[in-house]
Structures are given as structure tokens and as C-alpha cells.
mmCIF file of C-alpha atoms in Angstrom:
data_model
loop_
_atom_site.group_PDB
_atom_site.id
_atom_site.type_symbol
_atom_site.label_atom_id
_atom_site.label_comp_id
_atom_site.label_asym_id
_atom_site.label_seq_id
_atom_site.Cartn_x
_atom_site.Cartn_y
_atom_site.Cartn_z
ATOM 1 C CA MET A 1 119.976 76.691 -143.839
ATOM 2 C CA ALA A 2 122.073 79.743 -144.725
ATOM 3 C CA VAL A 3 119.003 81.990 -144.634
ATOM 4 C CA THR A 4 117.952 80.673 -141.206
ATOM 5 C CA ARG A 5 121.481 81.196 -139.856
ATOM 6 C CA GLN A 6 121.548 84.718 -141.253
ATOM 7 C CA ARG A 7 118.260 85.538 -139.507
ATOM 8 C CA ARG A 8 119.593 84.285 -136.184
ATOM 9 C CA ILE A 9 122.718 86.425 -136.587
ATOM 10 C CA SER A 10 120.591 89.458 -137.512
ATOM 11 C CA ARG A 11 118.448 89.096 -134.395
ATOM 12 C CA SER A 12 121.421 88.498 -132.100
ATOM 13 C CA LYS A 13 123.325 91.548 -133.383
ATOM 14 C CA LYS A 14 120.381 93.883 -132.767
ATOM 15 C CA MET A 15 119.336 92.409 -129.422
ATOM 16 C CA GLY A 16 119.401 94.918 -126.574
ATOM 17 C CA LEU A 17 120.565 97.869 -128.692
ATOM 18 C CA ALA A 18 118.831 101.229 -128.713
ATOM 19 C CA PRO A 19 116.727 102.227 -131.747
ATOM 20 C CA GLY A 20 118.904 103.985 -134.295
ATOM 21 C CA SER A 21 121.988 101.847 -133.632
ATOM 22 C CA VAL A 22 123.753 101.447 -136.977
ATOM 23 C CA VAL A 23 124.779 97.776 -136.980
ATOM 24 C CA TYR A 24 125.365 95.669 -140.073
ATOM 25 C CA THR A 25 123.400 92.440 -139.637
ATOM 26 C CA GLY A 26 124.662 90.535 -142.669
ATOM 27 C CA LEU A 27 127.396 87.943 -143.131
ATOM 28 C CA LYS A 28 129.669 89.748 -145.623
ATOM 29 C CA ASN A 29 132.024 91.362 -143.115
ATOM 30 C CA ASP A 30 135.156 91.221 -145.279
ATOM 31 C CA ARG A 31 133.951 93.530 -148.049
ATOM 32 C CA GLU A 32 136.010 96.562 -148.996
ATOM 33 C CA LEU A 33 134.175 99.844 -149.234
ATOM 34 C CA LYS A 34 133.571 100.807 -152.843
ATOM 35 C CA ILE A 35 131.809 103.969 -154.000
ATOM 36 C CA ASP A 36 131.092 104.613 -157.669
ATOM 37 C CA LEU A 37 129.828 108.015 -158.773
ATOM 38 C CA ILE A 38 128.096 108.545 -162.098
ATOM 39 C CA GLN A 39 127.255 112.160 -162.962
ATOM 40 C CA TYR A 40 125.328 113.019 -166.086
ATOM 41 C CA ASP A 41 123.044 115.411 -167.876
ATOM 42 C CA SER A 42 121.692 115.473 -171.421
ATOM 43 C CA ASP A 43 125.067 116.528 -172.839
ATOM 44 C CA SER A 44 127.778 114.820 -170.774
ATOM 45 C CA ILE A 45 128.596 111.987 -168.398
ATOM 46 C CA LYS A 46 131.401 111.481 -165.913
ATOM 47 C CA GLU A 47 132.269 108.335 -163.908
ATOM 48 C CA THR A 48 134.417 108.473 -160.771
ATOM 49 C CA GLU A 49 135.472 106.022 -158.084
ATOM 50 C CA LEU A 50 135.572 107.443 -154.549
ATOM 51 C CA LYS A 51 137.461 105.977 -151.613
ATOM 52 C CA THR A 52 135.527 107.359 -148.643
ATOM 53 C CA THR A 53 132.002 108.611 -148.035
ATOM 54 C CA SER A 54 133.391 111.988 -146.947
ATOM 55 C CA GLU A 55 134.256 112.645 -150.607
ATOM 56 C CA CYS A 56 130.651 112.247 -151.728
ATOM 57 C CA LEU A 57 129.302 115.664 -150.794
ATOM 58 C CA SER A 58 132.346 117.507 -152.128
ATOM 59 C CA ALA A 59 132.054 115.602 -155.424
ATOM 60 C CA MET A 60 128.434 116.702 -155.915
ATOM 61 C CA ASP A 61 127.586 118.749 -158.981
ATOM 62 C CA PRO A 62 124.187 120.486 -158.568
ATOM 63 C CA ALA A 63 123.928 121.016 -162.322
ATOM 64 C CA MET A 64 123.976 117.262 -163.008
ATOM 65 C CA VAL A 65 122.294 114.093 -161.745
ATOM 66 C CA ASN A 66 124.609 112.496 -159.172
ATOM 67 C CA TRP A 67 124.279 108.730 -158.752
ATOM 68 C CA PHE A 68 126.306 107.294 -155.873
ATOM 69 C CA ILE A 69 126.618 103.499 -155.640
ATOM 70 C CA VAL A 70 127.892 102.421 -152.216
ATOM 71 C CA ASN A 71 128.956 98.787 -151.850
ATOM 72 C CA GLY A 72 130.202 97.416 -148.531
ATOM 73 C CA LEU A 73 127.465 97.667 -145.901
ATOM 74 C CA ASN A 74 129.833 96.312 -143.246
ATOM 75 C CA HIS A 75 131.537 99.741 -143.112
ATOM 76 C CA THR A 76 128.885 101.153 -140.791
ATOM 77 C CA GLY A 77 130.992 104.105 -139.641
ATOM 78 C CA GLU A 78 131.402 105.425 -143.180
ATOM 79 C CA ILE A 79 127.734 104.863 -143.988
ATOM 80 C CA GLU A 80 126.570 106.540 -140.775
ATOM 81 C CA SER A 81 128.818 109.502 -141.527
ATOM 82 C CA LEU A 82 127.360 109.847 -145.022
ATOM 83 C CA GLY A 83 123.815 109.592 -143.658
ATOM 84 C CA VAL A 84 124.430 112.238 -141.021
ATOM 85 C CA GLN A 85 126.005 114.598 -143.589
ATOM 86 C CA SER A 86 122.941 114.046 -145.792
ATOM 87 C CA LYS A 87 120.677 114.972 -142.820
ATOM 88 C CA MET A 88 119.077 111.537 -142.570
ATOM 89 C CA THR A 89 117.596 110.363 -139.286
ATOM 90 C CA LEU A 90 119.421 107.645 -137.361
ATOM 91 C CA LEU A 91 116.396 105.339 -137.706
ATOM 92 C CA ASP A 92 116.621 105.576 -141.504
ATOM 93 C CA ILE A 93 120.405 105.152 -141.453
ATOM 94 C CA GLU A 94 119.936 102.045 -139.312
ATOM 95 C CA ASP A 95 117.715 100.490 -141.982
ATOM 96 C CA LEU A 96 120.425 100.927 -144.633
ATOM 97 C CA VAL A 97 122.582 98.190 -143.054
ATOM 98 C CA ASN A 98 119.879 96.057 -141.439
ATOM 99 C CA ILE A 99 119.389 93.322 -144.014
ATOM 100 C CA ALA A 100 116.452 91.893 -142.046
ATOM 101 C CA GLN A 101 114.468 95.066 -142.732
ATOM 102 C CA ARG A 102 111.467 94.377 -144.952
ATOM 103 C CA PRO A 103 110.961 96.438 -148.136
ATOM 104 C CA THR A 104 109.531 99.782 -147.104
ATOM 105 C CA LEU A 105 109.205 103.452 -148.023
ATOM 106 C CA SER A 106 109.948 106.354 -145.685
ATOM 107 C CA SER A 107 110.654 110.036 -146.116
ATOM 108 C CA GLY A 108 112.561 112.771 -144.319
ATOM 109 C CA ASP A 109 112.719 116.536 -144.628
ATOM 110 C CA ASN A 110 114.782 116.475 -147.805
ATOM 111 C CA TYR A 111 114.897 112.850 -148.926
ATOM 112 C CA LEU A 112 112.905 109.756 -149.817
ATOM 113 C CA LYS A 113 114.196 106.322 -148.808
ATOM 114 C CA VAL A 114 113.178 103.019 -150.417
ATOM 115 C CA ILE A 115 114.356 99.606 -149.224
ATOM 116 C CA LEU A 116 114.136 96.714 -151.671
ATOM 117 C CA LYS A 117 115.429 93.162 -152.076
ATOM 118 C CA LEU A 118 117.319 92.137 -155.213
ATOM 119 C CA LEU A 119 116.581 88.463 -155.891
ATOM 120 C CA TYR A 120 118.362 86.158 -158.313
ATOM 121 C CA TYR A 121 119.592 82.590 -158.720
ATOM 122 C CA ASP A 122 123.326 82.082 -158.331
ATOM 123 C CA LYS A 123 125.453 79.641 -160.315
ATOM 124 C CA GLY A 124 124.407 76.837 -157.960
ATOM 125 C CA HIS A 125 120.727 77.589 -158.742
ATOM 126 C CA GLU A 126 120.162 78.764 -155.174
ATOM 127 C CA LEU A 127 117.946 81.774 -154.526
ATOM 128 C CA VAL A 128 119.981 84.768 -153.322
ATOM 129 C CA SER A 129 118.472 87.835 -151.639
ATOM 130 C CA GLU A 130 120.522 91.043 -151.524
ATOM 131 C CA HIS A 131 119.596 94.022 -149.347
ATOM 132 C CA MET A 132 119.342 97.271 -151.280
ATOM 133 C CA SER A 133 118.456 100.814 -150.225
ATOM 134 C CA MET A 134 117.872 103.917 -152.338
ATOM 135 C CA VAL A 135 117.876 107.439 -150.922
ATOM 136 C CA LEU A 136 116.543 110.120 -153.255
ATOM 137 C CA PHE A 137 117.548 113.787 -152.952
ATOM 138 C CA ASN A 138 116.872 116.743 -155.261
ATOM 139 C CA GLU A 139 120.068 116.419 -157.318
ATOM 140 C CA SER A 140 121.274 112.951 -156.329
ATOM 141 C CA LEU A 141 120.431 109.339 -155.687
ATOM 142 C CA ILE A 142 122.466 107.191 -153.279
ATOM 143 C CA VAL A 143 122.202 103.406 -153.634
ATOM 144 C CA PHE A 144 123.463 101.108 -150.887
ATOM 145 C CA HIS A 145 123.760 97.397 -151.663
ATOM 146 C CA GLU A 146 125.598 94.321 -150.448
ATOM 147 C CA SER A 147 125.667 92.365 -153.705
ATOM 148 C CA ASP A 148 128.894 90.671 -154.772
ATOM 149 C CA GLU A 149 127.735 90.780 -158.374
ATOM 150 C CA PRO A 150 127.813 93.868 -160.619
ATOM 151 C CA VAL A 151 124.289 95.264 -160.642
ATOM 152 C CA PHE A 152 122.442 97.832 -162.733
ATOM 153 C CA GLU A 153 124.798 97.326 -165.678
ATOM 154 C CA SER A 154 121.970 97.702 -168.179
ATOM 155 C CA VAL A 155 120.924 100.987 -166.565
ATOM 156 C CA LYS A 156 124.524 102.213 -166.655
ATOM 157 C CA ASP A 157 124.709 101.346 -170.358
ATOM 158 C CA ARG A 158 121.553 103.375 -170.988
ATOM 159 C CA ILE A 159 123.129 106.368 -169.252
ATOM 160 C CA ARG A 160 126.356 106.023 -171.232
ATOM 161 C CA LYS A 161 124.437 106.317 -174.491
ATOM 162 C CA THR A 162 124.210 109.827 -175.890
ATOM 163 C CA HIS A 163 120.483 109.675 -176.558
ATOM 164 C CA GLY A 164 117.776 108.339 -174.285
ATOM 165 C CA ARG A 165 115.030 109.370 -171.907
ATOM 166 C CA ILE A 166 117.078 108.699 -168.790
ATOM 167 C CA ARG A 167 119.749 111.275 -169.762
ATOM 168 C CA SER A 168 117.197 114.051 -170.095
ATOM 169 C CA ARG A 169 115.465 113.462 -166.762
ATOM 170 C CA GLN A 170 116.280 113.971 -163.106
ATOM 171 C CA SER A 171 117.229 111.675 -160.221
ATOM 172 C CA ASP A 172 113.598 110.658 -159.528
ATOM 173 C CA TYR A 173 113.432 109.020 -162.958
ATOM 174 C CA LEU A 174 116.753 107.284 -162.257
ATOM 175 C CA MET A 175 115.204 105.845 -159.105
ATOM 176 C CA PHE A 176 112.273 104.570 -161.161
ATOM 177 C CA ALA A 177 114.667 102.996 -163.685
ATOM 178 C CA LEU A 178 116.480 101.109 -160.934
ATOM 179 C CA MET A 179 113.220 99.908 -159.375
ATOM 180 C CA ASP A 180 112.052 98.820 -162.820
ATOM 181 C CA TYR A 181 115.322 96.890 -163.216
ATOM 182 C CA ILE A 182 114.667 95.051 -159.942
ATOM 183 C CA VAL A 183 111.059 94.256 -160.912
ATOM 184 C CA ASP A 184 112.319 92.872 -164.238
ATOM 185 C CA HIS A 185 114.491 90.522 -162.176
ATOM 186 C CA TYR A 186 111.346 89.448 -160.347
ATOM 187 C CA PHE A 187 109.698 88.606 -163.675
ATOM 188 C CA GLN A 188 112.653 86.382 -164.610
ATOM 189 C CA LEU A 189 112.505 84.821 -161.165
ATOM 190 C CA THR A 190 108.821 83.942 -161.394
ATOM 191 C CA GLU A 191 109.346 82.469 -164.866
ATOM 192 C CA SER A 192 112.138 80.261 -163.500
ATOM 193 C CA LEU A 193 109.906 79.295 -160.592
ATOM 194 C CA THR A 194 107.092 78.343 -162.971
ATOM 195 C CA ASP A 195 109.515 76.200 -164.998
ATOM 196 C CA LYS A 196 110.603 74.444 -161.788
ATOM 197 C CA VAL A 197 107.002 73.736 -160.802
ATOM 198 C CA GLU A 198 106.115 72.370 -164.252
ATOM 199 C CA LEU A 199 109.251 70.207 -164.277
ATOM 200 C CA MET A 200 108.373 68.835 -160.858
ATOM 201 C CA GLU A 201 104.868 68.002 -162.054
ATOM 202 C CA ASP A 202 106.381 65.938 -164.874
ATOM 203 C CA GLN A 203 108.720 64.211 -162.401
ATOM 204 C CA ILE A 204 105.810 63.345 -160.138
ATOM 205 C CA PHE A 205 103.886 61.753 -162.999
ATOM 206 C CA ARG A 206 107.000 59.845 -164.072
ATOM 207 C CA GLY A 207 107.398 58.473 -160.538
ATOM 208 C CA VAL A 208 110.699 59.973 -159.367
ATOM 209 C CA ASP A 209 112.139 58.868 -156.002
ATOM 210 C CA GLN A 210 109.910 59.913 -153.099
ATOM 211 C CA GLU A 211 112.619 61.447 -150.915
ATOM 212 C CA SER A 212 113.929 63.568 -153.791
ATOM 213 C CA ILE A 213 110.485 64.912 -154.650
ATOM 214 C CA THR A 214 109.503 65.814 -151.091
ATOM 215 C CA ASN A 215 112.820 67.636 -150.539
ATOM 216 C CA ASP A 216 112.420 69.581 -153.783
ATOM 217 C CA ILE A 217 108.869 70.597 -152.871
ATOM 218 C CA GLN A 218 110.010 71.855 -149.474
ATOM 219 C CA LEU A 219 112.767 73.914 -151.124
ATOM 220 C CA LEU A 220 110.238 75.423 -153.541
ATOM 221 C CA LYS A 221 107.965 76.335 -150.637
ATOM 222 C CA LYS A 222 110.822 78.183 -148.935
ATOM 223 C CA GLU A 223 111.714 79.976 -152.169
ATOM 224 C CA VAL A 224 108.182 81.202 -152.805
ATOM 225 C CA VAL A 225 107.919 82.457 -149.202
ATOM 226 C CA ARG A 226 111.132 84.503 -149.643
ATOM 227 C CA ILE A 227 109.913 85.877 -152.971
ATOM 228 C CA ARG A 228 106.559 86.876 -151.469
ATOM 229 C CA ARG A 229 108.320 88.698 -148.624
ATOM 230 C CA ALA A 230 110.297 90.734 -151.155
ATOM 231 C CA VAL A 231 107.583 91.371 -153.750
ATOM 232 C CA ASN A 232 104.319 91.904 -151.872
ATOM 233 C CA PRO A 233 105.378 95.123 -150.049
ATOM 234 C CA LEU A 234 106.216 96.702 -153.406
ATOM 235 C CA ILE A 235 102.508 97.161 -154.167
ATOM 236 C CA GLU A 236 102.182 99.445 -151.160
ATOM 237 C CA ILE A 237 105.516 101.175 -151.881
ATOM 238 C CA THR A 238 104.751 102.037 -155.511
ATOM 239 C CA GLY A 239 101.186 103.011 -154.601
ATOM 240 C CA ARG A 240 102.403 105.481 -151.975
ATOM 241 C CA MET A 241 104.986 106.923 -154.360
ATOM 242 C CA VAL A 242 102.254 107.557 -156.933
ATOM 243 C CA ARG A 243 99.773 109.039 -154.454
ATOM 244 C CA GLN A 244 101.894 111.137 -152.133
ATOM 245 C CA GLU A 245 102.531 114.795 -152.774
ATOM 246 C CA ASP A 246 106.296 115.126 -152.784
ATOM 247 C CA GLU A 247 108.396 117.597 -154.724
ATOM 248 C CA LEU A 248 111.142 114.969 -155.050
ATOM 249 C CA ILE A 249 109.000 112.966 -157.489
ATOM 250 C CA SER A 250 107.666 114.842 -160.508
ATOM 251 C CA ASP A 251 104.253 114.185 -162.023
ATOM 252 C CA SER A 252 105.863 112.935 -165.232
ATOM 253 C CA THR A 253 107.784 110.287 -163.271
ATOM 254 C CA LYS A 254 104.629 109.253 -161.398
ATOM 255 C CA VAL A 255 103.171 108.157 -164.739
ATOM 256 C CA PHE A 256 106.017 105.652 -165.074
ATOM 257 C CA LEU A 257 105.658 104.623 -161.420
ATOM 258 C CA LYS A 258 101.992 103.856 -162.069
ATOM 259 C CA ASP A 259 103.044 101.545 -164.888
ATOM 260 C CA LEU A 260 105.623 99.989 -162.552
ATOM 261 C CA GLN A 261 102.865 99.390 -160.001
ATOM 262 C CA ASP A 262 100.936 97.426 -162.655
ATOM 263 C CA HIS A 263 104.049 95.330 -163.336
ATOM 264 C CA VAL A 264 104.438 94.637 -159.621
ATOM 265 C CA SER A 265 100.809 93.490 -159.491
ATOM 266 C CA GLN A 266 101.516 91.057 -162.335
ATOM 267 C CA VAL A 267 104.539 89.695 -160.471
ATOM 268 C CA VAL A 268 102.483 89.266 -157.287
ATOM 269 C CA GLU A 269 99.774 87.406 -159.219
ATOM 270 C CA SER A 270 102.386 85.133 -160.759
ATOM 271 C CA VAL A 271 103.949 84.460 -157.355
ATOM 272 C CA GLU A 272 100.550 83.638 -155.831
ATOM 273 C CA MET A 273 99.747 81.328 -158.747
ATOM 274 C CA ASN A 274 103.054 79.503 -158.282
ATOM 275 C CA ARG A 275 102.422 79.332 -154.540
ATOM 276 C CA GLU A 276 99.079 77.603 -155.076
ATOM 277 C CA MET A 277 100.630 75.222 -157.611
ATOM 278 C CA ILE A 278 103.476 74.360 -155.209
ATOM 279 C CA TRP A 279 101.067 73.685 -152.372
ATOM 280 C CA GLY A 280 99.094 71.470 -154.752
ATOM 281 C CA LEU A 281 102.202 69.501 -155.753
ATOM 282 C CA MET A 282 102.396 67.666 -152.433
ATOM 283 C CA ASP A 283 98.683 66.827 -152.551
ATOM 284 C CA MET A 284 99.126 65.578 -156.102
ATOM 285 C CA TYR A 285 102.146 63.522 -155.117
ATOM 286 C CA MET A 286 100.383 61.995 -152.115
ATOM 287 C CA SER A 287 97.354 61.199 -154.301
ATOM 288 C CA ILE A 288 99.564 59.423 -156.841
ATOM 289 C CA LEU A 289 101.263 57.476 -154.051
ATOM 290 C CA SER A 290 97.864 56.564 -152.633
ATOM 291 C CA ASN A 291 96.647 55.400 -156.049
ATOM 292 C CA LYS A 292 99.754 53.273 -156.493
ATOM 293 C CA MET A 293 99.246 51.772 -153.051
ATOM 294 C CA ASN A 294 95.627 51.039 -153.900
ATOM 295 C CA GLU A 295 96.727 49.250 -157.077
ATOM 296 C CA VAL A 296 99.162 47.129 -155.084
ATOM 297 C CA MET A 297 96.537 46.341 -152.476
ATOM 298 C CA LYS A 298 94.035 45.411 -155.191
ATOM 299 C CA VAL A 299 96.457 42.948 -156.772
ATOM 300 C CA LEU A 300 97.313 41.419 -153.387
ATOM 301 C CA THR A 301 93.627 41.181 -152.482
ATOM 302 C CA ILE A 302 92.802 39.399 -155.762
ATOM 303 C CA ILE A 303 95.668 36.944 -155.236
ATOM 304 C CA SER A 304 94.490 36.285 -151.683
ATOM 305 C CA THR A 305 90.897 35.828 -152.901
ATOM 306 C CA ILE A 306 92.014 33.295 -155.523
ATOM 307 C CA PHE A 307 93.912 31.256 -152.947
ATOM 308 C CA ILE A 308 91.084 31.175 -150.395
ATOM 309 C CA PRO A 309 89.121 28.311 -152.106
ATOM 310 C CA LEU A 310 92.383 26.575 -153.027
ATOM 311 C CA SER A 311 93.499 26.696 -149.401
ATOM 312 C CA PHE A 312 90.113 25.357 -148.329
ATOM 313 C CA ILE A 313 90.341 22.368 -150.687
ATOM 314 C CA ALA A 314 93.951 21.696 -149.710
ATOM 315 C CA GLY A 315 92.958 21.975 -146.034
ATOM 316 C CA VAL A 316 90.092 19.509 -146.365
ATOM 317 C CA TYR A 317 92.141 16.857 -148.131
ATOM 318 C CA GLY A 318 95.086 17.490 -145.874
ATOM 319 C CA MET A 319 93.183 16.130 -142.859
ATOM 320 C CA ASN A 320 94.313 12.715 -141.617
ATOM 321 C CA PHE A 321 90.981 10.848 -141.680
ATOM 322 C CA ASP A 322 91.071 7.142 -142.482
ATOM 323 C CA TYR A 323 87.844 7.021 -144.489
ATOM 324 C CA MET A 324 87.972 9.672 -147.188
ATOM 325 C CA PRO A 325 86.606 8.032 -150.372
ATOM 326 C CA GLU A 326 88.351 10.387 -152.820
ATOM 327 C CA LEU A 327 91.780 9.400 -151.518
ATOM 328 C CA GLY A 328 91.359 5.924 -152.926
ATOM 329 C CA TYR A 329 91.005 6.992 -156.541
ATOM 330 C CA ARG A 330 93.993 6.382 -158.787
ATOM 331 C CA ASN A 331 93.744 9.857 -160.451
ATOM 332 C CA ALA A 332 92.412 11.790 -157.460
ATOM 333 C CA TYR A 333 95.524 13.973 -157.248
ATOM 334 C CA PHE A 334 95.281 15.100 -160.877
ATOM 335 C CA ILE A 335 91.507 15.571 -160.610
ATOM 336 C CA LEU A 336 92.009 17.844 -157.595
ATOM 337 C CA LEU A 337 94.653 19.879 -159.439
ATOM 338 C CA GLY A 338 92.262 20.225 -162.365
ATOM 339 C CA ILE A 339 89.469 21.469 -160.112
ATOM 340 C CA MET A 340 91.868 24.013 -158.637
ATOM 341 C CA ALA A 341 92.912 25.178 -162.120
ATOM 342 C CA VAL A 342 89.268 25.555 -163.185
ATOM 343 C CA LEU A 343 88.573 27.606 -160.041
ATOM 344 C CA ILE A 344 91.542 29.890 -160.754
ATOM 345 C CA LEU A 345 90.549 30.461 -164.381
ATOM 346 C CA GLY A 346 86.909 30.984 -163.462
ATOM 347 C CA MET A 347 87.735 33.560 -160.814
ATOM 348 C CA ILE A 348 90.117 35.416 -163.137
ATOM 349 C CA PHE A 349 87.403 35.504 -165.825
ATOM 350 C CA TYR A 350 84.902 36.831 -163.265
ATOM 351 C CA PHE A 351 87.276 39.532 -162.017
ATOM 352 C CA ARG A 352 87.989 40.695 -165.559
ATOM 353 C CA ARG A 353 84.273 40.812 -166.341
ATOM 354 C CA LYS A 354 83.748 42.997 -163.276
ATOM 355 C CA LYS A 355 86.755 45.124 -164.418
ATOM 356 C CA TRP A 356 88.626 44.462 -161.202
ATOM 357 C CA LEU A 357 91.630 43.327 -163.241
#
């Protein structure tokens, strides 16, 4: 429900506006602007917190890798100002704050922009999608995200270490490291999704309440659709980054991007496998329900079949004729009950022999 509401808000905010209008389409409008700057080279590292985007360019050090982390997409004026100073087009700046924008890759005269979705399960086990943009320049990388959670902590820890590949490489490798971090999240996500599907299979075979199962299956369908929207475009994005001739991405980094493309393909295959399994869950559940209904109908049919001859006998001797010879016997009642019992036992024996019982 929250995702549907967010989509409606996104469409309504952009309706009627000219292309290139920088409008935040998300729901987190009370966020404070926060800009973290991490500057490093093979010998040193410096971390700074900036208050405004106007400080970003003046804080740049061309001799080091400059990693800007901008959190607070609702501050569109600050973000537009930073984009203009960085010589980005208004169409690309617009995508930075448009959370409905699908993952994509675009390039300008002096930059490369990648839009991704960071997916994870929150404490309530609900799938959360966070909009994230990366803009790569020669000496810097600017990351825009709306996440409330601290992200890229493992990458930051790698940078803080004295030794490591990431400290000896440029901003293009940093971009790869962040994309690899996001894809690793996708792996965890697909594993959790597979566990959910397998658990639901067990619940179906154990005969859990129908309403609960159908609701859970519908939620899984929605989750896999959201995951596919975020993951599938990454095959095209990584493929273009490997193939295109761009001085912003070195050949040595393209080797790692090729490996990342293989990882993305594995994630896509896992998502498609889970999608097929989820779609099969409802068919499996309906088949089990149908089999149970057939068992019930079989039992009711056998009971009805057993009572047909008994009802016939009871109907015949229930007629009010004056001259029915059997009614005059002293033990006629018990004889009739005995005949009925023999019929019941005989029919049960026959049904068992035919394996209908």
C-alpha cells in the first residue's frame, strides 16, 4: 500500500511540469541535508562533514579521490545548485531526486551518471527500496541517496584501512565498489526470498489457513516484481559500462565491471527462478485444495451410496399397505436390520477391494 501511494504522489508531483524540473517525488520531506566527504589516496585519508552543497567544489582536492555522500533529496535547491556547478544537464539533475526513475546509465561531457535502487528488508521484514544516484567525475564521485540507514559502511571501512586495492585506485574503482556493495545486497535479498518461498511450500503442505497463504503469496508476488524492476536494468547498465569508450572508466576497472556483470546475471537468474516458484505456489495450493475437496466428496459419495439401498428397503417397508407378509413375522424387524448390516459390510468390503476407501 505504501509503494502504491508513493507512486501516485510521484506522478502527481511531476504532472504538467516541464522536462528538467527538479522536484523531489519521495515521501521523506523532513530530512535534514547531510553531506559527508571522504578524501583519500594511497597514503592518507580525510573525512569531513559539509553543511551546504556550495562547499563541495571548494573542498575538492584534485590530488586525491573525493567521495561526496549527499543525503536529503528533499533539498532540491541545494542539489540543483550542486548539479549546475558540476556542469550537469537539468534532465540528469532531475533524475537525481525523481525516485520513480528506473535504474539507468547516462553520460554528459565530463561525467557519468548511474541510477540504482538499494533494496533491503527493514526490521518489520518489509521490502524497502531506496533511490540512489552516482555521478562520476575525473577526481570525484558524488552519491545521492534517500536512505535513513547508514549505507556503504563496509566500503568506508575498506577505505579507512591503510592497505587495500581501493586506496590505490581512482574514483571509477570506487564507483565499482559501491555498485558491487549494492549487488551483494541483492544476493542477500534473493536468498531471503528463496527461504520465504521454501517456507511457504512447507506451510502449504502442512495445510495452513487459506486466507493467510493467499495473502502471503500475493505479497511475495509484489516483492519479486519490485526486485525485478531494480535488478534487470543492471545487466544493460554494466554491459554498457564495460563496452563504451569513456576516459572516466579505466580498462583495469572494466575487468572488475565485467565480473560484476556476471554477478548481476546470477542475481537475475535467481530472481527469475523465485518468480517461477512463486507463481507455481498458487497452482500448488489450489491443487492441494482441490485434492482435499475430492477426498471429501469421495467420502460423502460413498456414504450416500451405502444409504441408497438402505433407504430403498426402509421406503418399501414404510408403505402403509395392509397385506405385507413380512410385517407379520415376530422377528421381522431384527431380520431387516440384519439385512441392512450385511449390505453395509458387503459394500464397504467391495469399496476397499476396489481401493475406493
